[in-house]
mmCIF file of C-alpha atoms in Angstrom:
data_model
loop_
_atom_site.group_PDB
_atom_site.id
_atom_site.type_symbol
_atom_site.label_atom_id
_atom_site.label_comp_id
_atom_site.label_asym_id
_atom_site.label_seq_id
_atom_site.Cartn_x
_atom_site.Cartn_y
_atom_site.Cartn_z
ATOM 1 C CA UNK A 151 -314.852 81.675 24.566
ATOM 2 C CA UNK A 152 -311.555 83.547 24.390
ATOM 3 C CA UNK A 153 -308.171 82.906 25.936
ATOM 4 C CA UNK A 154 -305.940 85.872 26.720
ATOM 5 C CA UNK A 155 -302.243 85.214 27.171
ATOM 6 C CA UNK A 156 -299.326 87.441 28.025
ATOM 7 C CA UNK A 157 -296.534 87.915 25.505
ATOM 8 C CA UNK A 158 -293.314 86.818 27.194
ATOM 9 C CA UNK A 159 -289.711 87.708 26.519
ATOM 10 C CA UNK A 160 -286.651 85.578 25.829
ATOM 11 C CA UNK A 161 -285.789 82.257 27.441
ATOM 12 C CA UNK A 162 -282.968 81.770 29.923
ATOM 13 C CA UNK A 163 -281.060 79.995 27.162
ATOM 14 C CA UNK A 164 -281.400 83.065 24.932
ATOM 15 C CA UNK A 165 -280.212 85.379 27.718
ATOM 16 C CA UNK A 166 -277.284 83.109 28.532
ATOM 17 C CA UNK A 167 -276.225 83.041 24.879
ATOM 18 C CA UNK A 168 -276.637 86.824 24.485
ATOM 19 C CA UNK A 169 -274.516 87.332 27.610
ATOM 20 C CA UNK A 170 -271.585 85.431 26.129
ATOM 21 C CA UNK A 171 -272.485 82.247 28.047
ATOM 22 C CA UNK A 172 -271.997 84.043 31.372
ATOM 23 C CA UNK A 173 -274.272 85.277 34.155
ATOM 24 C CA UNK A 174 -273.401 87.172 37.281
ATOM 25 C CA UNK A 175 -273.749 85.505 40.657
ATOM 26 C CA UNK A 176 -276.538 87.975 41.506
ATOM 27 C CA UNK A 177 -278.467 86.959 38.369
ATOM 28 C CA UNK A 178 -278.018 83.246 39.081
ATOM 29 C CA UNK A 179 -279.257 83.712 42.659
ATOM 30 C CA UNK A 180 -282.286 85.715 41.485
ATOM 31 C CA UNK A 181 -283.119 82.977 38.957
ATOM 32 C CA UNK A 182 -282.682 80.231 41.563
ATOM 33 C CA UNK A 183 -284.915 82.046 44.054
ATOM 34 C CA UNK A 184 -287.757 82.495 41.564
ATOM 35 C CA UNK A 185 -287.447 79.001 40.088
ATOM 36 C CA UNK A 186 -287.579 77.343 43.497
ATOM 37 C CA UNK A 187 -290.804 79.263 44.137
ATOM 38 C CA UNK A 188 -292.240 78.212 40.752
ATOM 39 C CA UNK A 189 -291.309 74.540 41.187
ATOM 40 C CA UNK A 190 -292.653 74.529 44.740
ATOM 41 C CA UNK A 191 -295.981 75.843 43.405
ATOM 42 C CA UNK A 192 -296.098 73.134 40.709
ATOM 43 C CA UNK A 193 -295.426 70.471 43.369
ATOM 44 C CA UNK A 194 -298.154 71.907 45.634
ATOM 45 C CA UNK A 195 -300.466 71.315 42.665
ATOM 46 C CA UNK A 196 -299.359 67.658 42.905
ATOM 47 C CA UNK A 197 -297.500 67.728 39.576
ATOM 48 C CA UNK A 198 -293.960 67.091 38.449
ATOM 49 C CA UNK A 199 -292.912 69.145 35.414
ATOM 50 C CA UNK A 200 -290.385 66.651 33.956
ATOM 51 C CA UNK A 201 -288.930 69.051 31.378
ATOM 52 C CA UNK A 202 -287.276 71.930 33.214
ATOM 53 C CA UNK A 203 -284.720 73.375 30.805
ATOM 54 C CA UNK A 204 -283.436 76.902 30.138
ATOM 55 C CA UNK A 205 -285.629 76.923 27.012
ATOM 56 C CA UNK A 206 -288.739 76.392 29.180
ATOM 57 C CA UNK A 207 -288.064 79.335 31.480
ATOM 58 C CA UNK A 208 -289.065 82.682 29.964
ATOM 59 C CA UNK A 209 -288.577 86.230 31.209
ATOM 60 C CA UNK A 210 -291.487 88.661 31.451
ATOM 61 C CA UNK A 211 -291.393 91.639 29.100
ATOM 62 C CA UNK A 212 -291.184 95.238 30.295
ATOM 63 C CA UNK A 213 -294.491 97.044 29.986
ATOM 64 C CA UNK A 214 -296.272 100.090 31.243
ATOM 65 C CA UNK A 215 -298.163 99.067 34.320
ATOM 66 C CA UNK A 216 -301.043 100.469 36.226
ATOM 67 C CA UNK A 217 -300.147 101.897 39.641
ATOM 68 C CA UNK A 218 -301.411 98.758 41.406
ATOM 69 C CA UNK A 219 -299.780 96.263 39.016
ATOM 70 C CA UNK A 220 -296.157 95.174 39.283
ATOM 71 C CA UNK A 221 -293.949 95.125 36.208
ATOM 72 C CA UNK A 222 -293.196 91.640 34.916
ATOM 73 C CA UNK A 223 -289.817 92.649 33.485
ATOM 74 C CA UNK A 224 -287.809 90.454 35.872
ATOM 75 C CA UNK A 225 -290.430 87.766 36.488
ATOM 76 C CA UNK A 226 -289.643 84.203 35.387
ATOM 77 C CA UNK A 227 -292.303 81.974 33.853
ATOM 78 C CA UNK A 228 -292.120 78.181 33.704
ATOM 79 C CA UNK A 229 -293.702 76.969 30.457
ATOM 80 C CA UNK A 230 -294.322 73.742 28.501
ATOM 81 C CA UNK A 231 -296.248 71.434 30.784
ATOM 82 C CA UNK A 232 -296.669 68.876 27.976
ATOM 83 C CA UNK A 233 -294.736 66.217 29.910
ATOM 84 C CA UNK A 234 -296.067 67.120 33.378
ATOM 85 C CA UNK A 235 -297.538 64.257 35.395
ATOM 86 C CA UNK A 236 -299.314 63.999 38.733
ATOM 87 C CA UNK A 237 -297.332 62.356 41.503
ATOM 88 C CA UNK A 238 -300.352 61.904 43.789
ATOM 89 C CA UNK A 239 -303.316 59.725 42.843
ATOM 90 C CA UNK A 240 -306.222 62.147 43.195
ATOM 91 C CA UNK A 241 -308.648 59.335 44.036
ATOM 92 C CA UNK A 242 -306.634 57.510 46.696
ATOM 93 C CA UNK A 243 -304.495 60.518 47.761
ATOM 94 C CA UNK A 244 -301.443 58.205 47.767
ATOM 95 C CA UNK A 245 -298.098 58.769 46.072
ATOM 96 C CA UNK A 246 -297.957 57.200 42.611
ATOM 97 C CA UNK A 247 -295.189 54.588 42.562
ATOM 98 C CA UNK A 248 -292.235 54.954 40.237
ATOM 99 C CA UNK A 249 -291.890 52.565 37.343
ATOM 100 C CA UNK A 250 -288.592 50.950 36.418
ATOM 101 C CA UNK A 251 -287.126 50.490 32.966
ATOM 102 C CA UNK A 252 -289.233 53.281 31.504
ATOM 103 C CA UNK A 253 -288.271 54.862 28.185
ATOM 104 C CA UNK A 254 -286.248 58.047 28.441
ATOM 105 C CA UNK A 255 -288.161 61.268 27.906
ATOM 106 C CA UNK A 256 -287.105 64.877 28.097
ATOM 107 C CA UNK A 257 -283.731 66.487 27.513
ATOM 108 C CA UNK A 258 -280.757 64.283 28.413
ATOM 109 C CA UNK A 259 -278.746 67.311 29.480
ATOM 110 C CA UNK A 260 -281.292 68.375 32.121
ATOM 111 C CA UNK A 261 -283.016 65.152 33.254
ATOM 112 C CA UNK A 262 -282.633 63.722 36.736
ATOM 113 C CA UNK A 263 -280.200 60.939 37.594
ATOM 114 C CA UNK A 264 -283.184 58.609 38.149
ATOM 115 C CA UNK A 265 -284.409 59.300 34.608
ATOM 116 C CA UNK A 266 -280.983 58.365 33.239
ATOM 117 C CA UNK A 267 -281.305 55.015 35.041
ATOM 118 C CA UNK A 268 -284.828 54.418 33.691
ATOM 119 C CA UNK A 269 -286.572 55.071 37.010
ATOM 120 C CA UNK A 270 -289.550 57.387 37.026
ATOM 121 C CA UNK A 271 -292.886 58.011 35.432
ATOM 122 C CA UNK A 272 -293.777 56.437 32.095
ATOM 123 C CA UNK A 273 -293.003 58.827 29.270
ATOM 124 C CA UNK A 274 -296.162 59.954 27.573
ATOM 125 C CA UNK A 275 -297.130 63.399 26.440
ATOM 126 C CA UNK A 276 -300.593 62.919 27.956
ATOM 127 C CA UNK A 277 -300.611 63.838 31.636
#
């Protein structure tokens, strides 16, 4: 068995740093539009990512494409699903209840307010 993966470009953090810690409004809106689409797809798969940071959003690399293939140069990719968890019980089809007083996991700078208050899913690397 073989696994083929695409080589991706820099992270949003890298681009932000290279740009002197600035981004144009147009760039921010393009990022927001794509990321909302990516997160919506993850949620339709009944998962919460739990570690969305600029380091976990990569830009596609420019490449020569076939006439029927789009370039991935401006495509964003959400990576690192190591902390992702289901929010729907696949057996019962019911929402999995939040736990309280759970240990903090993820990046403090980017975690939700609930996570700061210890409300959420138990922090394990195994989804």
